[in-house]
């Protein structure tokens, strides 16, 4: 069974990076409440004030529906507001039978 994976790389200024974990909790709570097909997410800190957000979705359609909603809830909007620059955003798939 394949799942859709959202890979988003972004920059956050060093002075606001400490705010990211608390904002992340709010975003995840809003995703769980409002985004059909949301399976989970991991946030990875990279060098150079960059972060990689790895979000798993049940399907490409669920991911597309989430993107269409944008920052529609306060927790999501607060997390997005900390992002200074979007570096890249990609969609991929994973084969769960490999695990």
PDB file of N, CA and C in Angstrom:
ATOM      1  N   UNK A   1       0.843  -1.181   0.000  1.00  0.00           N
ATOM      2  CA  UNK A   1       0.000   0.000   0.000  1.00  0.00           C
ATOM      3  C   UNK A   1       0.887   1.243   0.000  1.00  0.00           C
ATOM      4  N   UNK A   2       0.670   2.135  -0.923  1.00  0.00           N
ATOM      5  CA  UNK A   2       1.481   3.348  -0.974  1.00  0.00           C
ATOM      6  C   UNK A   2       0.796   4.477  -0.215  1.00  0.00           C
ATOM      7  N   UNK A   3       1.621   5.377   0.253  1.00  0.00           N
ATOM      8  CA  UNK A   3       1.155   6.588   0.935  1.00  0.00           C
ATOM      9  C   UNK A   3       1.811   7.775   0.265  1.00  0.00           C
ATOM     10  N   UNK A   4       1.164   8.899   0.388  1.00  0.00           N
ATOM     11  CA  UNK A   4       1.713  10.130  -0.155  1.00  0.00           C
ATOM     12  C   UNK A   4       2.563  10.811   0.909  1.00  0.00           C
ATOM     13  N   UNK A   5       3.715  11.312   0.493  1.00  0.00           N
ATOM     14  CA  UNK A   5       4.620  12.007   1.401  1.00  0.00           C
ATOM     15  C   UNK A   5       4.837  13.426   0.882  1.00  0.00           C
ATOM     16  N   UNK A   6       4.632  14.373   1.749  1.00  0.00           N
ATOM     17  CA  UNK A   6       4.869  15.785   1.454  1.00  0.00           C
ATOM     18  C   UNK A   6       6.226  16.151   2.043  1.00  0.00           C
ATOM     19  N   UNK A   7       7.103  16.683   1.219  1.00  0.00           N
ATOM     20  CA  UNK A   7       8.433  17.106   1.662  1.00  0.00           C
ATOM     21  C   UNK A   7       8.556  18.607   1.433  1.00  0.00           C
ATOM     22  N   UNK A   8       8.585  19.358   2.511  1.00  0.00           N
ATOM     23  CA  UNK A   8       8.670  20.815   2.403  1.00  0.00           C
ATOM     24  C   UNK A   8       9.907  21.296   3.148  1.00  0.00           C
ATOM     25  N   UNK A   9      10.740  21.999   2.425  1.00  0.00           N
ATOM     26  CA  UNK A   9      11.969  22.561   2.999  1.00  0.00           C
ATOM     27  C   UNK A   9      11.776  24.067   3.099  1.00  0.00           C
ATOM     28  N   UNK A  10      12.104  24.617   4.288  1.00  0.00           N
ATOM     29  CA  UNK A  10      11.892  26.055   4.499  1.00  0.00           C
ATOM     30  C   UNK A  10      12.936  26.615   5.449  1.00  0.00           C
ATOM     31  N   UNK A  11      13.017  27.948   5.489  1.00  0.00           N
ATOM     32  CA  UNK A  11      13.943  28.647   6.386  1.00  0.00           C
ATOM     33  C   UNK A  11      13.152  29.415   7.444  1.00  0.00           C
ATOM     34  N   UNK A  12      13.735  29.416   8.635  1.00  0.00           N
ATOM     35  CA  UNK A  12      13.201  30.189   9.760  1.00  0.00           C
ATOM     36  C   UNK A  12      14.380  30.950  10.353  1.00  0.00           C
ATOM     37  N   UNK A  13      14.202  32.223  10.627  1.00  0.00           N
ATOM     38  CA  UNK A  13      15.297  33.015  11.183  1.00  0.00           C
ATOM     39  C   UNK A  13      15.698  32.455  12.547  1.00  0.00           C
ATOM     40  N   UNK A  14      16.986  32.546  12.873  1.00  0.00           N
ATOM     41  CA  UNK A  14      17.468  31.991  14.146  1.00  0.00           C
ATOM     42  C   UNK A  14      16.745  32.556  15.370  1.00  0.00           C
ATOM     43  N   UNK A  15      16.349  33.821  15.297  1.00  0.00           N
ATOM     44  CA  UNK A  15      15.686  34.410  16.461  1.00  0.00           C
ATOM     45  C   UNK A  15      14.270  33.877  16.669  1.00  0.00           C
ATOM     46  N   UNK A  16      13.695  33.234  15.671  1.00  0.00           N
ATOM     47  CA  UNK A  16      12.334  32.689  15.814  1.00  0.00           C
ATOM     48  C   UNK A  16      12.304  31.163  15.853  1.00  0.00           C
ATOM     49  N   UNK A  17      13.456  30.529  15.678  1.00  0.00           N
ATOM     50  CA  UNK A  17      13.497  29.063  15.631  1.00  0.00           C
ATOM     51  C   UNK A  17      13.002  28.424  16.926  1.00  0.00           C
ATOM     52  N   UNK A  18      13.246  29.071  18.068  1.00  0.00           N
ATOM     53  CA  UNK A  18      12.792  28.519  19.344  1.00  0.00           C
ATOM     54  C   UNK A  18      11.265  28.508  19.472  1.00  0.00           C
ATOM     55  N   UNK A  19      10.592  29.296  18.657  1.00  0.00           N
ATOM     56  CA  UNK A  19       9.127  29.333  18.688  1.00  0.00           C
ATOM     57  C   UNK A  19       8.497  28.193  17.886  1.00  0.00           C
ATOM     58  N   UNK A  20       9.296  27.573  17.048  1.00  0.00           N
ATOM     59  CA  UNK A  20       8.787  26.542  16.140  1.00  0.00           C
ATOM     60  C   UNK A  20       8.174  25.330  16.849  1.00  0.00           C
ATOM     61  N   UNK A  21       8.815  24.754  17.883  1.00  0.00           N
ATOM     62  CA  UNK A  21       8.221  23.559  18.509  1.00  0.00           C
ATOM     63  C   UNK A  21       6.822  23.783  19.076  1.00  0.00           C
ATOM     64  N   UNK A  22       6.588  24.889  19.749  1.00  0.00           N
ATOM     65  CA  UNK A  22       5.255  25.158  20.306  1.00  0.00           C
ATOM     66  C   UNK A  22       4.238  25.377  19.192  1.00  0.00           C
ATOM     67  N   UNK A  23       4.644  26.116  18.165  1.00  0.00           N
ATOM     68  CA  UNK A  23       3.741  26.347  17.031  1.00  0.00           C
ATOM     69  C   UNK A  23       3.449  25.033  16.315  1.00  0.00           C
ATOM     70  N   UNK A  24       4.424  24.165  16.275  1.00  0.00           N
ATOM     71  CA  UNK A  24       4.257  22.873  15.608  1.00  0.00           C
ATOM     72  C   UNK A  24       3.160  22.046  16.282  1.00  0.00           C
ATOM     73  N   UNK A  25       3.131  22.062  17.602  1.00  0.00           N
ATOM     74  CA  UNK A  25       2.102  21.318  18.338  1.00  0.00           C
ATOM     75  C   UNK A  25       0.707  21.791  17.947  1.00  0.00           C
ATOM     76  N   UNK A  26       0.532  23.098  17.820  1.00  0.00           N
ATOM     77  CA  UNK A  26      -0.761  23.650  17.416  1.00  0.00           C
ATOM     78  C   UNK A  26      -1.127  23.258  15.999  1.00  0.00           C
ATOM     79  N   UNK A  27      -0.147  23.280  15.110  1.00  0.00           N
ATOM     80  CA  UNK A  27      -0.395  22.895  13.725  1.00  0.00           C
ATOM     81  C   UNK A  27      -0.807  21.430  13.631  1.00  0.00           C
ATOM     82  N   UNK A  28      -0.095  20.558  14.322  1.00  0.00           N
ATOM     83  CA  UNK A  28      -0.411  19.130  14.284  1.00  0.00           C
ATOM     84  C   UNK A  28      -1.809  18.884  14.852  1.00  0.00           C
ATOM     85  N   UNK A  29      -2.159  19.559  15.938  1.00  0.00           N
ATOM     86  CA  UNK A  29      -3.500  19.409  16.518  1.00  0.00           C
ATOM     87  C   UNK A  29      -4.569  19.832  15.517  1.00  0.00           C
ATOM     88  N   UNK A  30      -4.342  20.945  14.823  1.00  0.00           N
ATOM     89  CA  UNK A  30      -5.307  21.410  13.818  1.00  0.00           C
ATOM     90  C   UNK A  30      -5.372  20.450  12.630  1.00  0.00           C
ATOM     91  N   UNK A  31      -4.238  19.913  12.214  1.00  0.00           N
ATOM     92  CA  UNK A  31      -4.240  18.932  11.125  1.00  0.00           C
ATOM     93  C   UNK A  31      -5.052  17.702  11.522  1.00  0.00           C
ATOM     94  N   UNK A  32      -4.838  17.201  12.739  1.00  0.00           N
ATOM     95  CA  UNK A  32      -5.576  16.012  13.194  1.00  0.00           C
ATOM     96  C   UNK A  32      -7.083  16.279  13.224  1.00  0.00           C
ATOM     97  N   UNK A  33      -7.468  17.490  13.590  1.00  0.00           N
ATOM     98  CA  UNK A  33      -8.888  17.839  13.705  1.00  0.00           C
ATOM     99  C   UNK A  33      -9.548  18.149  12.365  1.00  0.00           C
ATOM    100  N   UNK A  34      -8.768  18.624  11.394  1.00  0.00           N
ATOM    101  CA  UNK A  34      -9.370  19.212  10.195  1.00  0.00           C
ATOM    102  C   UNK A  34      -8.934  18.600   8.866  1.00  0.00           C
ATOM    103  N   UNK A  35      -7.928  17.745   8.849  1.00  0.00           N
ATOM    104  CA  UNK A  35      -7.374  17.264   7.584  1.00  0.00           C
ATOM    105  C   UNK A  35      -7.584  15.760   7.428  1.00  0.00           C
ATOM    106  N   UNK A  36      -8.549  15.399   6.604  1.00  0.00           N
ATOM    107  CA  UNK A  36      -8.793  13.985   6.318  1.00  0.00           C
ATOM    108  C   UNK A  36      -7.547  13.383   5.681  1.00  0.00           C
ATOM    109  N   UNK A  37      -7.190  12.195   6.114  1.00  0.00           N
ATOM    110  CA  UNK A  37      -6.059  11.500   5.522  1.00  0.00           C
ATOM    111  C   UNK A  37      -4.707  11.857   6.094  1.00  0.00           C
ATOM    112  N   UNK A  38      -4.651  12.771   7.071  1.00  0.00           N
ATOM    113  CA  UNK A  38      -3.379  13.120   7.706  1.00  0.00           C
ATOM    114  C   UNK A  38      -2.949  11.956   8.586  1.00  0.00           C
ATOM    115  N   UNK A  39      -1.730  11.452   8.361  1.00  0.00           N
ATOM    116  CA  UNK A  39      -1.246  10.288   9.105  1.00  0.00           C
ATOM    117  C   UNK A  39      -0.169  10.621  10.128  1.00  0.00           C
ATOM    118  N   UNK A  40       0.576  11.678   9.907  1.00  0.00           N
ATOM    119  CA  UNK A  40       1.631  12.044  10.838  1.00  0.00           C
ATOM    120  C   UNK A  40       2.658  12.925  10.171  1.00  0.00           C
ATOM    121  N   UNK A  41       3.583  13.447  11.005  1.00  0.00           N
ATOM    122  CA  UNK A  41       4.582  14.375  10.474  1.00  0.00           C
ATOM    123  C   UNK A  41       5.831  14.348  11.339  1.00  0.00           C
ATOM    124  N   UNK A  42       6.950  14.651  10.692  1.00  0.00           N
ATOM    125  CA  UNK A  42       8.231  14.800  11.375  1.00  0.00           C
ATOM    126  C   UNK A  42       8.876  16.090  10.889  1.00  0.00           C
ATOM    127  N   UNK A  43       9.509  16.781  11.810  1.00  0.00           N
ATOM    128  CA  UNK A  43      10.199  18.013  11.480  1.00  0.00           C
ATOM    129  C   UNK A  43      11.685  17.806  11.750  1.00  0.00           C
ATOM    130  N   UNK A  44      12.506  18.088  10.742  1.00  0.00           N
ATOM    131  CA  UNK A  44      13.944  17.857  10.834  1.00  0.00           C
ATOM    132  C   UNK A  44      14.673  19.186  10.697  1.00  0.00           C
ATOM    133  N   UNK A  45      15.539  19.473  11.661  1.00  0.00           N
ATOM    134  CA  UNK A  45      16.349  20.694  11.577  1.00  0.00           C
ATOM    135  C   UNK A  45      17.587  20.407  10.736  1.00  0.00           C
ATOM    136  N   UNK A  46      17.833  21.265   9.771  1.00  0.00           N
ATOM    137  CA  UNK A  46      18.969  21.136   8.863  1.00  0.00           C
ATOM    138  C   UNK A  46      19.936  22.297   9.095  1.00  0.00           C
ATOM    139  N   UNK A  47      21.138  22.228   8.550  1.00  0.00           N
ATOM    140  CA  UNK A  47      22.068  23.354   8.665  1.00  0.00           C
ATOM    141  C   UNK A  47      21.539  24.596   7.930  1.00  0.00           C
ATOM    142  N   UNK A  48      22.062  25.742   8.302  1.00  0.00           N
ATOM    143  CA  UNK A  48      21.754  26.978   7.589  1.00  0.00           C
ATOM    144  C   UNK A  48      20.356  27.509   7.821  1.00  0.00           C
ATOM    145  N   UNK A  49      19.821  27.335   9.029  1.00  0.00           N
ATOM    146  CA  UNK A  49      18.489  27.838   9.391  1.00  0.00           C
ATOM    147  C   UNK A  49      17.376  27.208   8.564  1.00  0.00           C
ATOM    148  N   UNK A  50      17.634  26.026   8.006  1.00  0.00           N
ATOM    149  CA  UNK A  50      16.626  25.332   7.205  1.00  0.00           C
ATOM    150  C   UNK A  50      16.003  24.182   7.992  1.00  0.00           C
ATOM    151  N   UNK A  51      14.787  23.861   7.593  1.00  0.00           N
ATOM    152  CA  UNK A  51      14.021  22.769   8.192  1.00  0.00           C
ATOM    153  C   UNK A  51      13.407  21.944   7.074  1.00  0.00           C
ATOM    154  N   UNK A  52      13.205  20.662   7.352  1.00  0.00           N
ATOM    155  CA  UNK A  52      12.521  19.772   6.427  1.00  0.00           C
ATOM    156  C   UNK A  52      11.301  19.210   7.142  1.00  0.00           C
ATOM    157  N   UNK A  53      10.144  19.443   6.577  1.00  0.00           N
ATOM    158  CA  UNK A  53       8.887  18.937   7.122  1.00  0.00           C
ATOM    159  C   UNK A  53       8.472  17.733   6.288  1.00  0.00           C
ATOM    160  N   UNK A  54       8.343  16.583   6.929  1.00  0.00           N
ATOM    161  CA  UNK A  54       7.959  15.345   6.259  1.00  0.00           C
ATOM    162  C   UNK A  54       6.573  14.971   6.764  1.00  0.00           C
ATOM    163  N   UNK A  55       5.578  15.073   5.894  1.00  0.00           N
ATOM    164  CA  UNK A  55       4.191  14.834   6.283  1.00  0.00           C
ATOM    165  C   UNK A  55       3.643  13.666   5.479  1.00  0.00           C
ATOM    166  N   UNK A  56       3.026  12.715   6.169  1.00  0.00           N
ATOM    167  CA  UNK A  56       2.453  11.555   5.496  1.00  0.00           C
ATOM    168  C   UNK A  56       0.937  11.701   5.381  1.00  0.00           C
ATOM    169  N   UNK A  57       0.460  11.373   4.180  1.00  0.00           N
ATOM    170  CA  UNK A  57      -0.965  11.433   3.857  1.00  0.00           C
ATOM    171  C   UNK A  57      -1.426  10.069   3.346  1.00  0.00           C
ATOM    172  N   UNK A  58      -2.674   9.771   3.581  1.00  0.00           N
ATOM    173  CA  UNK A  58      -3.249   8.519   3.094  1.00  0.00           C
ATOM    174  C   UNK A  58      -3.222   8.460   1.574  1.00  0.00           C
ATOM    175  N   UNK A  59      -3.444   9.609   0.919  1.00  0.00           N
ATOM    176  CA  UNK A  59      -3.495   9.630  -0.542  1.00  0.00           C
ATOM    177  C   UNK A  59      -3.103  11.003  -1.077  1.00  0.00           C
ATOM    178  N   UNK A  60      -2.827  11.045  -2.359  1.00  0.00           N
ATOM    179  CA  UNK A  60      -2.523  12.302  -3.029  1.00  0.00           C
ATOM    180  C   UNK A  60      -3.730  13.239  -2.981  1.00  0.00           C
ATOM    181  N   UNK A  61      -4.909  12.676  -3.055  1.00  0.00           N
ATOM    182  CA  UNK A  61      -6.138  13.493  -2.993  1.00  0.00           C
ATOM    183  C   UNK A  61      -6.284  14.164  -1.628  1.00  0.00           C
ATOM    184  N   UNK A  62      -5.942  13.445  -0.546  1.00  0.00           N
ATOM    185  CA  UNK A  62      -6.004  14.042   0.793  1.00  0.00           C
ATOM    186  C   UNK A  62      -5.002  15.184   0.917  1.00  0.00           C
ATOM    187  N   UNK A  63      -3.815  14.987   0.365  1.00  0.00           N
ATOM    188  CA  UNK A  63      -2.802  16.033   0.389  1.00  0.00           C
ATOM    189  C   UNK A  63      -3.281  17.254  -0.390  1.00  0.00           C
ATOM    190  N   UNK A  64      -3.852  17.046  -1.559  1.00  0.00           N
ATOM    191  CA  UNK A  64      -4.359  18.159  -2.379  1.00  0.00           C
ATOM    192  C   UNK A  64      -5.470  18.911  -1.654  1.00  0.00           C
ATOM    193  N   UNK A  65      -6.350  18.190  -0.991  1.00  0.00           N
ATOM    194  CA  UNK A  65      -7.440  18.839  -0.245  1.00  0.00           C
ATOM    195  C   UNK A  65      -6.879  19.674   0.900  1.00  0.00           C
ATOM    196  N   UNK A  66      -5.844  19.184   1.545  1.00  0.00           N
ATOM    197  CA  UNK A  66      -5.214  19.939   2.627  1.00  0.00           C
ATOM    198  C   UNK A  66      -4.582  21.218   2.100  1.00  0.00           C
ATOM    199  N   UNK A  67      -3.874  21.103   0.995  1.00  0.00           N
ATOM    200  CA  UNK A  67      -3.247  22.296   0.394  1.00  0.00           C
ATOM    201  C   UNK A  67      -4.288  23.348   0.030  1.00  0.00           C
ATOM    202  N   UNK A  68      -5.436  22.892  -0.455  1.00  0.00           N
ATOM    203  CA  UNK A  68      -6.500  23.826  -0.839  1.00  0.00           C
ATOM    204  C   UNK A  68      -7.034  24.593   0.367  1.00  0.00           C
ATOM    205  N   UNK A  69      -6.998  23.979   1.538  1.00  0.00           N
ATOM    206  CA  UNK A  69      -7.475  24.644   2.758  1.00  0.00           C
ATOM    207  C   UNK A  69      -6.494  25.698   3.254  1.00  0.00           C
ATOM    208  N   UNK A  70      -5.207  25.504   2.967  1.00  0.00           N
ATOM    209  CA  UNK A  70      -4.202  26.472   3.408  1.00  0.00           C
ATOM    210  C   UNK A  70      -4.158  26.608   4.922  1.00  0.00           C
ATOM    211  N   UNK A  71      -3.874  27.801   5.377  1.00  0.00           N
ATOM    212  CA  UNK A  71      -3.761  28.090   6.814  1.00  0.00           C
ATOM    213  C   UNK A  71      -5.114  28.525   7.366  1.00  0.00           C
ATOM    214  N   UNK A  72      -6.092  27.616   7.310  1.00  0.00           N
ATOM    215  CA  UNK A  72      -7.469  27.955   7.671  1.00  0.00           C
ATOM    216  C   UNK A  72      -7.749  27.932   9.167  1.00  0.00           C
ATOM    217  N   UNK A  73      -6.837  27.420   9.971  1.00  0.00           N
ATOM    218  CA  UNK A  73      -7.045  27.370  11.421  1.00  0.00           C
ATOM    219  C   UNK A  73      -5.882  28.054  12.131  1.00  0.00           C
ATOM    220  N   UNK A  74      -6.126  28.571  13.345  1.00  0.00           N
ATOM    221  CA  UNK A  74      -5.096  29.360  14.038  1.00  0.00           C
ATOM    222  C   UNK A  74      -3.768  28.642  14.253  1.00  0.00           C
ATOM    223  N   UNK A  75      -3.795  27.373  14.612  1.00  0.00           N
ATOM    224  CA  UNK A  75      -2.541  26.642  14.842  1.00  0.00           C
ATOM    225  C   UNK A  75      -1.716  26.495  13.583  1.00  0.00           C
ATOM    226  N   UNK A  76      -2.380  26.273  12.472  1.00  0.00           N
ATOM    227  CA  UNK A  76      -1.690  26.153  11.186  1.00  0.00           C
ATOM    228  C   UNK A  76      -1.127  27.511  10.777  1.00  0.00           C
ATOM    229  N   UNK A  77      -1.937  28.541  10.923  1.00  0.00           N
ATOM    230  CA  UNK A  77      -1.509  29.894  10.550  1.00  0.00           C
ATOM    231  C   UNK A  77      -0.309  30.343  11.390  1.00  0.00           C
ATOM    232  N   UNK A  78      -0.300  30.015  12.685  1.00  0.00           N
ATOM    233  CA  UNK A  78       0.807  30.417  13.559  1.00  0.00           C
ATOM    234  C   UNK A  78       2.109  29.746  13.139  1.00  0.00           C
ATOM    235  N   UNK A  79       2.036  28.478  12.742  1.00  0.00           N
ATOM    236  CA  UNK A  79       3.242  27.779  12.287  1.00  0.00           C
ATOM    237  C   UNK A  79       3.735  28.378  10.974  1.00  0.00           C
ATOM    238  N   UNK A  80       2.843  28.544  10.021  1.00  0.00           N
ATOM    239  CA  UNK A  80       3.219  29.097   8.723  1.00  0.00           C
ATOM    240  C   UNK A  80       3.804  30.503   8.856  1.00  0.00           C
ATOM    241  N   UNK A  81       3.313  31.284   9.820  1.00  0.00           N
ATOM    242  CA  UNK A  81       3.779  32.666  10.003  1.00  0.00           C
ATOM    243  C   UNK A  81       5.252  32.730  10.409  1.00  0.00           C
ATOM    244  N   UNK A  82       5.785  31.649  10.973  1.00  0.00           N
ATOM    245  CA  UNK A  82       7.196  31.631  11.383  1.00  0.00           C
ATOM    246  C   UNK A  82       8.141  31.355  10.218  1.00  0.00           C
ATOM    247  N   UNK A  83       7.612  30.904   9.113  1.00  0.00           N
ATOM    248  CA  UNK A  83       8.434  30.558   7.961  1.00  0.00           C
ATOM    249  C   UNK A  83       8.833  31.825   7.204  1.00  0.00           C
ATOM    250  N   UNK A  84      10.133  32.017   7.059  1.00  0.00           N
ATOM    251  CA  UNK A  84      10.638  33.180   6.338  1.00  0.00           C
ATOM    252  C   UNK A  84      10.727  32.941   4.839  1.00  0.00           C
ATOM    253  N   UNK A  85      11.058  31.711   4.470  1.00  0.00           N
ATOM    254  CA  UNK A  85      11.249  31.426   3.045  1.00  0.00           C
ATOM    255  C   UNK A  85      10.958  29.962   2.760  1.00  0.00           C
ATOM    256  N   UNK A  86      10.168  29.719   1.745  1.00  0.00           N
ATOM    257  CA  UNK A  86       9.947  28.364   1.257  1.00  0.00           C
ATOM    258  C   UNK A  86      11.080  28.032   0.294  1.00  0.00           C
ATOM    259  N   UNK A  87      11.807  26.954   0.573  1.00  0.00           N
ATOM    260  CA  UNK A  87      12.931  26.545  -0.263  1.00  0.00           C
ATOM    261  C   UNK A  87      12.451  25.584  -1.345  1.00  0.00           C
ATOM    262  N   UNK A  88      11.662  24.592  -0.953  1.00  0.00           N
ATOM    263  CA  UNK A  88      11.127  23.631  -1.924  1.00  0.00           C
ATOM    264  C   UNK A  88       9.932  22.904  -1.321  1.00  0.00           C
ATOM    265  N   UNK A  89       9.091  22.387  -2.199  1.00  0.00           N
ATOM    266  CA  UNK A  89       7.943  21.588  -1.784  1.00  0.00           C
ATOM    267  C   UNK A  89       7.732  20.515  -2.837  1.00  0.00           C
ATOM    268  N   UNK A  90       7.708  19.268  -2.383  1.00  0.00           N
ATOM    269  CA  UNK A  90       7.567  18.141  -3.301  1.00  0.00           C
ATOM    270  C   UNK A  90       6.578  17.130  -2.748  1.00  0.00           C
ATOM    271  N   UNK A  91       6.037  16.348  -3.647  1.00  0.00           N
ATOM    272  CA  UNK A  91       5.151  15.257  -3.282  1.00  0.00           C
ATOM    273  C   UNK A  91       5.756  13.962  -3.801  1.00  0.00           C
ATOM    274  N   UNK A  92       5.748  12.946  -2.962  1.00  0.00           N
ATOM    275  CA  UNK A  92       6.256  11.644  -3.358  1.00  0.00           C
ATOM    276  C   UNK A  92       5.380  10.548  -2.805  1.00  0.00           C
ATOM    277  N   UNK A  93       5.771   9.321  -3.047  1.00  0.00           N
ATOM    278  CA  UNK A  93       5.028   8.186  -2.510  1.00  0.00           C
ATOM    279  C   UNK A  93       6.011   7.224  -1.860  1.00  0.00           C
ATOM    280  N   UNK A  94       5.481   6.445  -0.942  1.00  0.00           N
ATOM    281  CA  UNK A  94       6.261   5.415  -0.285  1.00  0.00           C
ATOM    282  C   UNK A  94       5.497   4.120  -0.353  1.00  0.00           C
ATOM    283  N   UNK A  95       6.217   3.041  -0.425  1.00  0.00           N
ATOM    284  CA  UNK A  95       5.608   1.716  -0.462  1.00  0.00           C
ATOM    285  C   UNK A  95       5.726   1.124   0.922  1.00  0.00           C
ATOM    286  N   UNK A  96       4.615   1.034   1.624  1.00  0.00           N
ATOM    287  CA  UNK A  96       4.626   0.548   2.997  1.00  0.00           C
ATOM    288  C   UNK A  96       5.050  -0.914   3.115  1.00  0.00           C
ATOM    289  N   UNK A  97       5.018  -1.665   2.047  1.00  0.00           N
ATOM    290  CA  UNK A  97       5.444  -3.062   2.117  1.00  0.00           C
ATOM    291  C   UNK A  97       6.945  -3.180   2.316  1.00  0.00           C
ATOM    292  N   UNK A  98       7.689  -2.076   2.117  1.00  0.00           N
ATOM    293  CA  UNK A  98       9.135  -2.081   2.320  1.00  0.00           C
ATOM    294  C   UNK A  98       9.508  -2.058   3.799  1.00  0.00           C
ATOM    295  N   UNK A  99       8.597  -1.642   4.668  1.00  0.00           N
ATOM    296  CA  UNK A  99       8.901  -1.502   6.095  1.00  0.00           C
ATOM    297  C   UNK A  99       8.951  -2.830   6.789  1.00  0.00           C
TER     298      UNK A  99
END
